[in-house]
Amino acid sequence: QNIDSAKNCLSIQKLILKKAKFNEATNNEFFIDIYNNSGIYFNRIGKQDSAVIFHQKAYNICTRIGKKRAGAITLNNIANIYYLQGNYKAALDYHLRALKINKEIADTNGIARSYGNIGLIHSSLKEYDKCIDFYLKSKHFFELQNNLPAISWRSEERRVGKECRSRWSPYH
């Protein structure tokens, strides 16, 4: 159902573009949304290469017009695609770029999410010390905002903590 909904949304966006004669040069923010939505759609149907291309187009516009928050979100979208493909190095690079932007604009929610995403990558790489460090940073920034996702990190921390204890246990 989500794929059909995304497909319908993409079709409507294409129709709007044709009817209204929108162009990228004059409707920057509209195209950021169009390209990111297209990237999300292509990712959902398993066409990650196309998804990255559309997200990159959105990011290029963000950079050109100074929409840093939208740019950071777009970098996270790209990073998540690379993460799902198992390309942790690329995913980490994009999440670190997003983190840098989030820090520049003092977006505490963005910082919290970036730290959590980076922690997830380190967990996948079985780099548990780094993972826990980034999860704790994420939790801290979520708690600064009284944001509920901080609670969900606690369960992930427990899972990672168990893996760390079993890895470091002298009984293994």
Coordinates of N, CA, C and O in Angstrom, one line a residue:
Q1 N 0.8 -1.2 0.0 CA 0.0 0.0 0.0 C 0.9 1.3 0.0 O 0.6 2.2 -0.7
N2 N 1.9 1.3 0.8 CA 2.8 2.4 0.8 C 3.5 2.7 -0.6 O 3.7 3.8 -1.0
I3 N 3.8 1.6 -1.3 CA 4.4 1.7 -2.6 C 3.4 2.3 -3.6 O 3.7 3.2 -4.3
D4 N 2.2 1.8 -3.5 CA 1.1 2.4 -4.4 C 0.9 3.9 -4.1 O 0.7 4.7 -5.0
S5 N 0.9 4.2 -2.8 CA 0.7 5.6 -2.4 C 1.8 6.5 -2.9 O 1.6 7.6 -3.4
A6 N 3.1 6.0 -2.8 CA 4.2 6.7 -3.2 C 4.2 6.9 -4.7 O 4.5 7.9 -5.3
K7 N 3.8 5.8 -5.4 CA 3.7 5.8 -6.9 C 2.7 6.9 -7.3 O 2.9 7.6 -8.3
N8 N 1.5 6.9 -6.7 CA 0.5 7.9 -7.0 C 1.0 9.3 -6.7 O 0.7 10.2 -7.5
C9 N 1.7 9.5 -5.6 CA 2.3 10.8 -5.3 C 3.2 11.3 -6.4 O 3.2 12.4 -6.8
L10 N 4.1 10.3 -6.8 CA 5.0 10.7 -7.9 C 4.3 11.0 -9.2 O 4.7 12.0 -9.9
S11 N 3.3 10.3 -9.5 CA 2.5 10.6 -10.7 C 1.9 12.0 -10.7 O 1.9 12.7 -11.6
I12 N 1.3 12.3 -9.5 CA 0.7 13.6 -9.3 C 1.8 14.7 -9.4 O 1.6 15.8 -10.1
Q13 N 3.0 14.5 -8.8 CA 4.0 15.5 -8.9 C 4.4 15.7 -10.4 O 4.7 16.8 -10.8
K14 N 4.5 14.6 -11.2 CA 4.9 14.8 -12.6 C 3.9 15.6 -13.3 O 4.2 16.4 -14.2
L15 N 2.6 15.3 -13.0 CA 1.5 16.1 -13.7 C 1.5 17.5 -13.3 O 1.4 18.4 -14.2
I16 N 1.8 17.8 -12.1 CA 1.9 19.2 -11.6 C 3.0 19.9 -12.4 O 2.9 21.1 -12.9
L17 N 4.2 19.2 -12.5 CA 5.3 19.8 -13.2 C 4.9 20.2 -14.7 O 5.3 21.2 -15.2
K18 N 4.2 19.3 -15.3 CA 3.8 19.5 -16.7 C 2.8 20.7 -16.8 O 3.0 21.6 -17.7
K19 N 1.8 20.6 -16.0 CA 0.7 21.6 -16.1 C 1.2 23.0 -15.7 O 0.8 24.0 -16.3
A20 N 2.0 23.1 -14.6 CA 2.3 24.4 -14.1 C 3.6 25.0 -14.7 O 4.0 26.1 -14.4
K21 N 4.2 24.2 -15.5 CA 5.5 24.6 -16.2 C 6.5 25.1 -15.2 O 7.2 26.1 -15.3
F22 N 6.6 24.3 -14.1 CA 7.6 24.6 -13.1 C 9.0 24.3 -13.6 O 9.2 23.4 -14.5
N23 N 10.0 25.0 -13.2 CA 11.3 24.7 -13.5 C 12.2 24.8 -12.3 O 11.9 25.6 -11.4
E24 N 13.3 24.1 -12.4 CA 14.2 24.0 -11.2 C 14.8 25.3 -10.8 O 15.0 25.6 -9.6
A25 N 15.1 26.2 -11.8 CA 15.7 27.4 -11.5 C 14.8 28.4 -10.6 O 15.3 29.2 -9.8
T26 N 13.5 28.3 -10.9 CA 12.6 29.3 -10.2 C 11.8 28.7 -9.0 O 11.3 29.4 -8.3
N27 N 11.8 27.4 -8.9 CA 11.0 26.7 -7.9 C 11.9 25.7 -7.1 O 11.6 24.6 -7.0
N28 N 12.9 26.3 -6.6 CA 13.9 25.4 -5.9 C 13.4 24.5 -4.8 O 13.6 23.3 -4.8
E29 N 12.6 25.1 -3.9 CA 12.2 24.3 -2.7 C 11.2 23.3 -3.2 O 11.2 22.1 -2.6
F30 N 10.4 23.6 -4.2 CA 9.5 22.6 -4.7 C 10.2 21.4 -5.3 O 9.9 20.2 -5.1
F31 N 11.3 21.7 -6.0 CA 12.1 20.6 -6.6 C 12.9 19.8 -5.6 O 13.1 18.6 -5.7
I32 N 13.3 20.5 -4.5 CA 13.9 19.7 -3.4 C 12.9 18.6 -2.9 O 13.3 17.4 -2.8
D33 N 11.7 19.0 -2.7 CA 10.6 18.0 -2.3 C 10.4 17.0 -3.3 O 10.3 15.8 -3.0
I34 N 10.3 17.4 -4.6 CA 10.0 16.5 -5.7 C 11.1 15.4 -5.8 O 10.9 14.2 -5.9
Y35 N 12.4 15.9 -5.8 CA 13.5 15.0 -5.9 C 13.6 14.1 -4.7 O 13.9 12.9 -4.8
N36 N 13.5 14.6 -3.5 CA 13.5 13.7 -2.3 C 12.4 12.7 -2.3 O 12.6 11.6 -2.0
N37 N 11.2 13.1 -2.6 CA 10.1 12.2 -2.7 C 10.3 11.1 -3.7 O 10.0 9.9 -3.5
S38 N 10.9 11.5 -4.9 CA 11.2 10.5 -5.9 C 12.3 9.6 -5.4 O 12.2 8.4 -5.6
G39 N 13.3 10.1 -4.7 CA 14.3 9.2 -4.1 C 13.7 8.2 -3.1 O 14.1 7.0 -3.1
I40 N 12.8 8.7 -2.3 CA 12.1 7.8 -1.3 C 11.4 6.7 -2.1 O 11.4 5.5 -1.7
Y41 N 10.6 7.1 -3.1 CA 9.9 6.1 -3.9 C 10.8 5.1 -4.5 O 10.6 3.9 -4.4
F42 N 11.9 5.5 -5.2 CA 12.7 4.6 -5.8 C 13.4 3.7 -4.8 O 13.7 2.5 -5.1
N43 N 13.8 4.2 -3.7 CA 14.3 3.3 -2.6 C 13.3 2.2 -2.2 O 13.7 1.1 -2.0
R44 N 12.1 2.6 -2.0 CA 11.0 1.7 -1.6 C 10.8 0.6 -2.6 O 10.4 -0.6 -2.2
I45 N 11.0 0.9 -3.9 CA 10.8 -0.2 -4.9 C 12.1 -0.9 -5.3 O 12.1 -1.7 -6.2
G46 N 13.1 -0.6 -4.5 CA 14.4 -1.4 -4.7 C 15.3 -0.8 -5.7 O 16.3 -1.5 -6.1
K47 N 15.1 0.4 -6.2 CA 16.0 1.0 -7.2 C 16.9 2.0 -6.5 O 16.7 3.2 -6.7
Q48 N 17.8 1.5 -5.7 CA 18.6 2.4 -4.9 C 19.5 3.4 -5.7 O 19.7 4.5 -5.3
D49 N 20.0 2.9 -6.8 CA 20.9 3.8 -7.6 C 20.1 5.0 -8.1 O 20.6 6.1 -8.0
S50 N 18.8 4.8 -8.5 CA 18.0 5.9 -8.9 C 17.7 6.8 -7.7 O 17.6 8.0 -7.9
A51 N 17.4 6.2 -6.6 CA 17.1 6.9 -5.4 C 18.2 7.9 -5.0 O 18.0 9.0 -4.7
V52 N 19.5 7.4 -5.1 CA 20.6 8.2 -4.7 C 20.7 9.4 -5.7 O 21.0 10.5 -5.3
I53 N 20.5 9.1 -7.0 CA 20.6 10.2 -8.0 C 19.6 11.3 -7.7 O 19.9 12.5 -7.7
F54 N 18.3 10.9 -7.3 CA 17.3 11.9 -7.0 C 17.6 12.7 -5.7 O 17.5 13.9 -5.7
H55 N 18.1 12.0 -4.7 CA 18.5 12.6 -3.5 C 19.7 13.6 -3.7 O 19.7 14.7 -3.2
Q56 N 20.6 13.2 -4.6 CA 21.8 14.0 -4.9 C 21.3 15.3 -5.6 O 21.8 16.4 -5.3
K57 N 20.3 15.2 -6.5 CA 19.8 16.4 -7.2 C 19.2 17.3 -6.1 O 19.4 18.5 -6.2
A58 N 18.4 16.8 -5.2 CA 17.9 17.6 -4.1 C 19.0 18.3 -3.3 O 18.9 19.5 -3.0
Y59 N 20.0 17.5 -3.0 CA 21.1 18.1 -2.2 C 21.8 19.2 -2.9 O 22.2 20.2 -2.3
N60 N 22.0 19.0 -4.2 CA 22.7 20.1 -5.0 C 21.9 21.4 -4.9 O 22.5 22.4 -4.8
I61 N 20.6 21.3 -5.0 CA 19.7 22.5 -4.9 C 19.9 23.1 -3.5 O 20.0 24.3 -3.3
C62 N 19.8 22.2 -2.5 CA 19.9 22.7 -1.1 C 21.2 23.5 -0.9 O 21.2 24.6 -0.3
T63 N 22.3 22.9 -1.5 CA 23.6 23.6 -1.3 C 23.6 24.9 -2.1 O 24.1 25.9 -1.6
R64 N 23.0 24.9 -3.3 CA 23.0 26.1 -4.1 C 22.3 27.3 -3.5 O 22.7 28.4 -3.5
I65 N 21.1 27.0 -2.8 CA 20.3 28.0 -2.3 C 20.4 28.2 -0.7 O 19.7 29.0 -0.1
G66 N 21.3 27.4 -0.1 CA 21.6 27.6 1.3 C 20.6 27.0 2.2 O 20.4 27.5 3.4
K67 N 19.9 26.0 1.8 CA 18.9 25.3 2.7 C 19.6 24.2 3.4 O 19.6 23.0 3.0
K68 N 20.3 24.6 4.5 CA 21.2 23.6 5.2 C 20.4 22.5 5.9 O 20.8 21.3 5.8
R69 N 19.3 22.8 6.5 CA 18.5 21.8 7.2 C 18.0 20.7 6.2 O 18.2 19.5 6.5
A70 N 17.4 21.2 5.1 CA 17.0 20.3 4.1 C 18.1 19.5 3.5 O 18.0 18.3 3.2
G71 N 19.3 20.1 3.4 CA 20.5 19.4 2.9 C 20.9 18.3 3.8 O 21.3 17.2 3.4
A72 N 20.9 18.6 5.1 CA 21.3 17.6 6.1 C 20.3 16.4 6.1 O 20.7 15.2 6.1
I73 N 19.0 16.7 6.0 CA 18.0 15.6 5.9 C 18.3 14.7 4.6 O 18.2 13.5 4.6
T74 N 18.6 15.4 3.5 CA 18.9 14.7 2.2 C 20.1 13.9 2.3 O 20.1 12.7 1.8
L75 N 21.2 14.4 3.0 CA 22.4 13.6 3.2 C 22.1 12.3 4.0 O 22.6 11.2 3.7
N76 N 21.2 12.5 5.0 CA 20.8 11.3 5.8 C 20.0 10.3 4.9 O 20.2 9.1 5.1
N77 N 19.2 10.8 4.0 CA 18.5 9.9 3.1 C 19.5 9.1 2.3 O 19.3 7.8 2.1
I78 N 20.5 9.7 1.7 CA 21.5 9.0 0.9 C 22.2 8.0 1.8 O 22.5 6.9 1.4
A79 N 22.6 8.5 3.0 CA 23.4 7.6 3.9 C 22.6 6.3 4.3 O 23.1 5.2 4.3
N80 N 21.3 6.5 4.5 CA 20.4 5.3 4.8 C 20.4 4.3 3.7 O 20.3 3.1 3.9
I81 N 20.4 4.8 2.4 CA 20.4 3.9 1.3 C 21.7 3.1 1.3 O 21.7 1.9 1.2
Y82 N 22.8 3.8 1.5 CA 24.1 3.1 1.5 C 24.2 2.1 2.7 O 24.7 1.0 2.6
Y83 N 23.6 2.5 3.8 CA 23.6 1.6 5.0 C 22.8 0.3 4.6 O 23.3 -0.8 4.9
L84 N 21.6 0.5 4.0 CA 20.9 -0.7 3.6 C 21.6 -1.6 2.6 O 21.4 -2.8 2.6
Q85 N 22.4 -1.0 1.8 CA 23.2 -1.8 0.8 C 24.4 -2.4 1.5 O 25.1 -3.2 0.8
G86 N 24.7 -2.1 2.7 CA 25.9 -2.6 3.4 C 27.1 -1.9 3.1 O 28.2 -2.3 3.5
N87 N 27.0 -0.7 2.5 CA 28.2 0.2 2.2 C 28.3 1.1 3.4 O 28.0 2.3 3.4
Y88 N 28.9 0.6 4.5 CA 28.9 1.3 5.8 C 29.9 2.5 5.7 O 29.6 3.5 6.3
K89 N 30.9 2.4 4.9 CA 31.9 3.5 4.8 C 31.2 4.7 4.1 O 31.3 5.8 4.6
A90 N 30.5 4.5 3.1 CA 29.7 5.6 2.4 C 28.6 6.1 3.3 O 28.4 7.4 3.4
A91 N 27.9 5.2 4.0 CA 26.9 5.7 4.9 C 27.4 6.5 6.0 O 26.9 7.6 6.3
L92 N 28.6 6.1 6.6 CA 29.2 6.9 7.6 C 29.6 8.3 7.1 O 29.4 9.3 7.8
D93 N 30.2 8.3 6.0 CA 30.6 9.6 5.4 C 29.4 10.6 5.2 O 29.5 11.7 5.6
Y94 N 28.3 10.1 4.7 CA 27.1 10.9 4.5 C 26.5 11.4 5.9 O 26.1 12.5 6.0
H95 N 26.5 10.4 6.8 CA 25.9 10.8 8.2 C 26.9 11.8 8.9 O 26.4 12.7 9.5
L96 N 28.2 11.7 8.7 CA 29.1 12.7 9.3 C 28.9 14.0 8.6 O 29.0 15.1 9.3
R97 N 28.7 14.1 7.3 CA 28.4 15.3 6.6 C 27.2 16.0 7.2 O 27.1 17.2 7.4
A98 N 26.1 15.2 7.4 CA 24.9 15.7 7.9 C 25.1 16.2 9.3 O 24.5 17.2 9.7
L99 N 25.8 15.4 10.1 CA 26.1 15.9 11.5 C 26.8 17.2 11.5 O 26.4 18.1 12.3
K100 N 27.8 17.4 10.7 CA 28.5 18.7 10.6 C 27.5 19.8 10.3 O 27.6 20.9 10.9
I101 N 26.6 19.7 9.4 CA 25.6 20.7 9.0 C 24.7 20.9 10.2 O 24.4 22.1 10.6
N102 N 24.2 19.8 10.8 CA 23.3 20.0 11.9 C 24.0 20.8 13.1 O 23.3 21.6 13.8
K103 N 25.2 20.5 13.3 CA 26.0 21.3 14.3 C 26.1 22.8 13.9 O 25.9 23.7 14.8
E104 N 26.4 23.0 12.6 CA 26.5 24.4 12.1 C 25.2 25.2 12.4 O 25.2 26.4 12.7
I105 N 24.0 24.6 12.2 CA 22.8 25.3 12.3 C 22.1 25.1 13.7 O 21.0 25.5 13.9
A106 N 22.8 24.4 14.6 CA 22.4 24.1 15.9 C 21.0 23.4 16.0 O 20.1 23.8 16.8
D107 N 20.8 22.4 15.1 CA 19.6 21.6 15.1 C 19.8 20.5 16.0 O 20.3 19.4 15.6
T108 N 19.3 20.6 17.2 CA 19.5 19.5 18.2 C 18.9 18.2 17.8 O 19.4 17.2 18.1
N109 N 17.7 18.3 17.2 CA 17.0 17.1 16.8 C 17.9 16.4 15.7 O 18.1 15.2 15.7
G110 N 18.3 17.2 14.7 CA 19.2 16.7 13.7 C 20.5 16.1 14.2 O 21.0 15.0 13.8
I111 N 21.1 16.7 15.2 CA 22.3 16.2 15.8 C 22.0 14.9 16.5 O 22.8 13.9 16.3
A112 N 20.9 14.8 17.2 CA 20.5 13.6 17.9 C 20.4 12.4 16.9 O 20.9 11.3 17.1
R113 N 19.6 12.7 15.9 CA 19.4 11.7 14.8 C 20.7 11.3 14.2 O 20.9 10.1 13.9
S114 N 21.6 12.2 13.9 CA 22.8 11.9 13.2 C 23.7 11.0 14.1 O 24.3 10.0 13.7
Y115 N 23.8 11.4 15.4 CA 24.6 10.6 16.3 C 24.0 9.1 16.4 O 24.7 8.2 16.4
G116 N 22.7 9.0 16.4 CA 22.0 7.7 16.5 C 22.3 6.9 15.2 O 22.6 5.7 15.3
N117 N 22.3 7.5 14.1 CA 22.5 6.8 12.8 C 24.0 6.4 12.8 O 24.3 5.3 12.3
I118 N 24.9 7.2 13.2 CA 26.3 6.9 13.3 C 26.5 5.7 14.2 O 27.3 4.8 14.0
G119 N 25.8 5.7 15.4 CA 25.9 4.6 16.3 C 25.5 3.3 15.7 O 26.1 2.3 15.9
L120 N 24.4 3.4 14.9 CA 23.9 2.2 14.3 C 24.9 1.6 13.3 O 25.1 0.4 13.3
I121 N 25.6 2.4 12.6 CA 26.6 1.9 11.7 C 27.7 1.3 12.5 O 28.2 0.1 12.1
H122 N 28.2 1.9 13.6 CA 29.2 1.2 14.4 C 28.8 -0.1 15.0 O 29.6 -1.0 15.1
S123 N 27.5 -0.2 15.3 CA 26.9 -1.4 15.8 C 27.0 -2.5 14.7 O 27.4 -3.6 15.0
S124 N 26.7 -2.1 13.5 CA 26.7 -3.1 12.4 C 28.2 -3.5 12.1 O 28.4 -4.6 11.6
L125 N 29.1 -2.6 12.4 CA 30.5 -3.0 12.2 C 31.1 -3.7 13.4 O 32.3 -4.0 13.4
K126 N 30.3 -3.9 14.4 CA 30.7 -4.5 15.6 C 31.8 -3.7 16.4 O 32.6 -4.2 17.1
E127 N 31.7 -2.4 16.2 CA 32.6 -1.5 16.9 C 31.8 -0.9 18.1 O 31.3 0.2 18.0
Y128 N 31.6 -1.7 19.1 CA 30.7 -1.5 20.2 C 31.0 -0.3 21.0 O 30.2 0.5 21.5
D129 N 32.3 0.0 21.2 CA 32.7 1.1 22.0 C 32.2 2.4 21.4 O 31.6 3.3 22.0
K130 N 32.5 2.5 20.1 CA 32.1 3.7 19.3 C 30.5 3.8 19.3 O 30.0 4.8 19.4
C131 N 29.9 2.6 19.1 CA 28.5 2.5 19.0 C 27.8 3.1 20.3 O 27.0 4.0 20.2
I132 N 28.3 2.6 21.4 CA 27.7 3.1 22.7 C 28.0 4.6 22.8 O 27.1 5.3 23.3
D133 N 29.2 5.0 22.5 CA 29.5 6.5 22.6 C 28.5 7.3 21.8 O 28.0 8.3 22.3
F134 N 28.3 6.9 20.6 CA 27.3 7.7 19.7 C 25.9 7.6 20.2 O 25.1 8.6 20.1
Y135 N 25.5 6.4 20.6 CA 24.1 6.3 21.2 C 23.9 7.2 22.4 O 22.9 7.8 22.5
L136 N 24.9 7.2 23.3 CA 24.8 8.1 24.4 C 24.7 9.6 24.1 O 24.0 10.3 24.6
K137 N 25.5 10.0 23.0 CA 25.4 11.3 22.6 C 24.0 11.6 22.0 O 23.4 12.7 22.2
S138 N 23.5 10.6 21.2 CA 22.2 10.8 20.6 C 21.1 10.9 21.7 O 20.3 11.8 21.7
K139 N 21.2 10.1 22.7 CA 20.3 10.1 23.8 C 20.3 11.4 24.5 O 19.3 12.0 24.9
H140 N 21.5 11.9 24.7 CA 21.7 13.2 25.4 C 20.9 14.3 24.7 O 20.2 15.1 25.3
F141 N 21.1 14.4 23.3 CA 20.5 15.5 22.6 C 19.0 15.3 22.5 O 18.2 16.3 22.5
F142 N 18.5 14.0 22.4 CA 17.1 13.8 22.5 C 16.5 14.3 23.8 O 15.4 14.9 23.9
E143 N 17.2 13.9 24.9 CA 16.7 14.3 26.2 C 16.7 15.8 26.4 O 15.9 16.4 27.2
L144 N 17.7 16.5 25.8 CA 17.7 18.0 25.9 C 16.3 18.6 25.4 O 15.9 19.6 25.8
Q145 N 15.7 17.9 24.5 CA 14.5 18.3 23.9 C 13.2 17.7 24.5 O 12.1 17.9 24.0
N146 N 13.5 16.8 25.5 CA 12.3 16.0 26.0 C 11.7 15.2 24.9 O 10.4 15.2 24.8
N147 N 12.5 14.7 24.0 CA 12.0 14.0 22.8 C 11.8 12.5 23.0 O 12.8 11.9 23.5
L148 N 10.7 12.0 22.7 CA 10.4 10.5 23.0 C 11.4 9.5 22.3 O 11.6 8.5 22.8
P149 N 12.0 9.8 21.1 CA 12.9 8.8 20.5 C 14.0 8.4 21.5 O 14.6 7.4 21.3
A150 N 14.3 9.3 22.4 CA 15.4 8.9 23.4 C 15.1 7.7 24.1 O 16.0 6.9 24.4
I151 N 13.8 7.4 24.3 CA 13.4 6.2 25.0 C 13.7 5.0 24.1 O 14.2 4.0 24.6
S152 N 13.5 5.1 22.8 CA 13.7 4.0 22.0 C 15.2 3.6 21.9 O 15.6 2.5 21.7
W153 N 16.1 4.6 22.0 CA 17.5 4.3 22.0 C 17.9 3.4 23.2 O 18.8 2.7 23.1
R154 N 17.1 3.6 24.3 CA 17.5 2.8 25.5 C 17.4 1.3 25.2 O 18.3 0.5 25.6
S155 N 16.4 0.8 24.4 CA 16.4 -0.6 24.1 C 17.5 -1.0 23.2 O 18.1 -2.1 23.3
E156 N 17.9 -0.1 22.3 CA 19.0 -0.4 21.4 C 20.3 -0.5 22.2 O 21.2 -1.3 22.0
E157 N 20.4 0.4 23.2 CA 21.6 0.4 24.0 C 21.7 -0.9 24.8 O 22.8 -1.4 25.0
R158 N 20.6 -1.4 25.3 CA 20.6 -2.6 26.0 C 21.0 -3.8 25.1 O 21.8 -4.6 25.5
R159 N 20.5 -3.8 23.9 CA 20.9 -4.8 23.0 C 22.4 -4.8 22.7 O 23.1 -5.8 22.8
V160 N 22.9 -3.6 22.4 CA 24.3 -3.4 22.1 C 25.1 -3.8 23.4 O 26.2 -4.4 23.3
G161 N 24.6 -3.3 24.5 CA 25.3 -3.6 25.8 C 25.5 -5.1 26.0 O 26.5 -5.6 26.5
K162 N 24.4 -5.9 25.7 CA 24.5 -7.4 25.8 C 25.6 -7.9 24.9 O 26.4 -8.8 25.3
E163 N 25.6 -7.4 23.7 CA 26.7 -7.9 22.7 C 28.1 -7.5 23.2 O 29.0 -8.4 23.1
C164 N 28.2 -6.3 23.8 CA 29.5 -5.9 24.3 C 29.9 -6.8 25.5 O 31.1 -7.3 25.5
R165 N 29.0 -7.1 26.4 CA 29.3 -7.9 27.5 C 29.7 -9.3 27.1 O 30.6 -9.9 27.6
S166 N 29.0 -9.9 26.1 CA 29.3 -11.2 25.7 C 30.7 -11.2 25.0 O 31.4 -12.2 25.1
R167 N 31.0 -10.2 24.3 CA 32.3 -10.1 23.6 C 33.4 -10.0 24.5 O 34.5 -10.6 24.4
W168 N 33.2 -9.2 25.6 CA 34.3 -9.0 26.5 C 34.3 -10.0 27.7 O 35.2 -9.9 28.5
S169 N 33.3 -10.8 27.7 CA 33.3 -11.8 28.8 C 34.4 -12.7 28.9 O 34.8 -13.3 27.8
P170 N 35.0 -13.0 30.0 CA 36.2 -13.9 30.1 C 35.7 -15.4 29.9 O 36.5 -16.2 29.8
Y171 N 34.4 -15.6 29.9 CA 33.9 -16.9 29.8 C 33.6 -17.4 28.4 O 33.2 -18.5 28.1
H172 N 34.0 -16.6 27.4 CA 33.8 -16.9 26.0 C 35.1 -17.3 25.3 O 36.2 -16.9 25.6

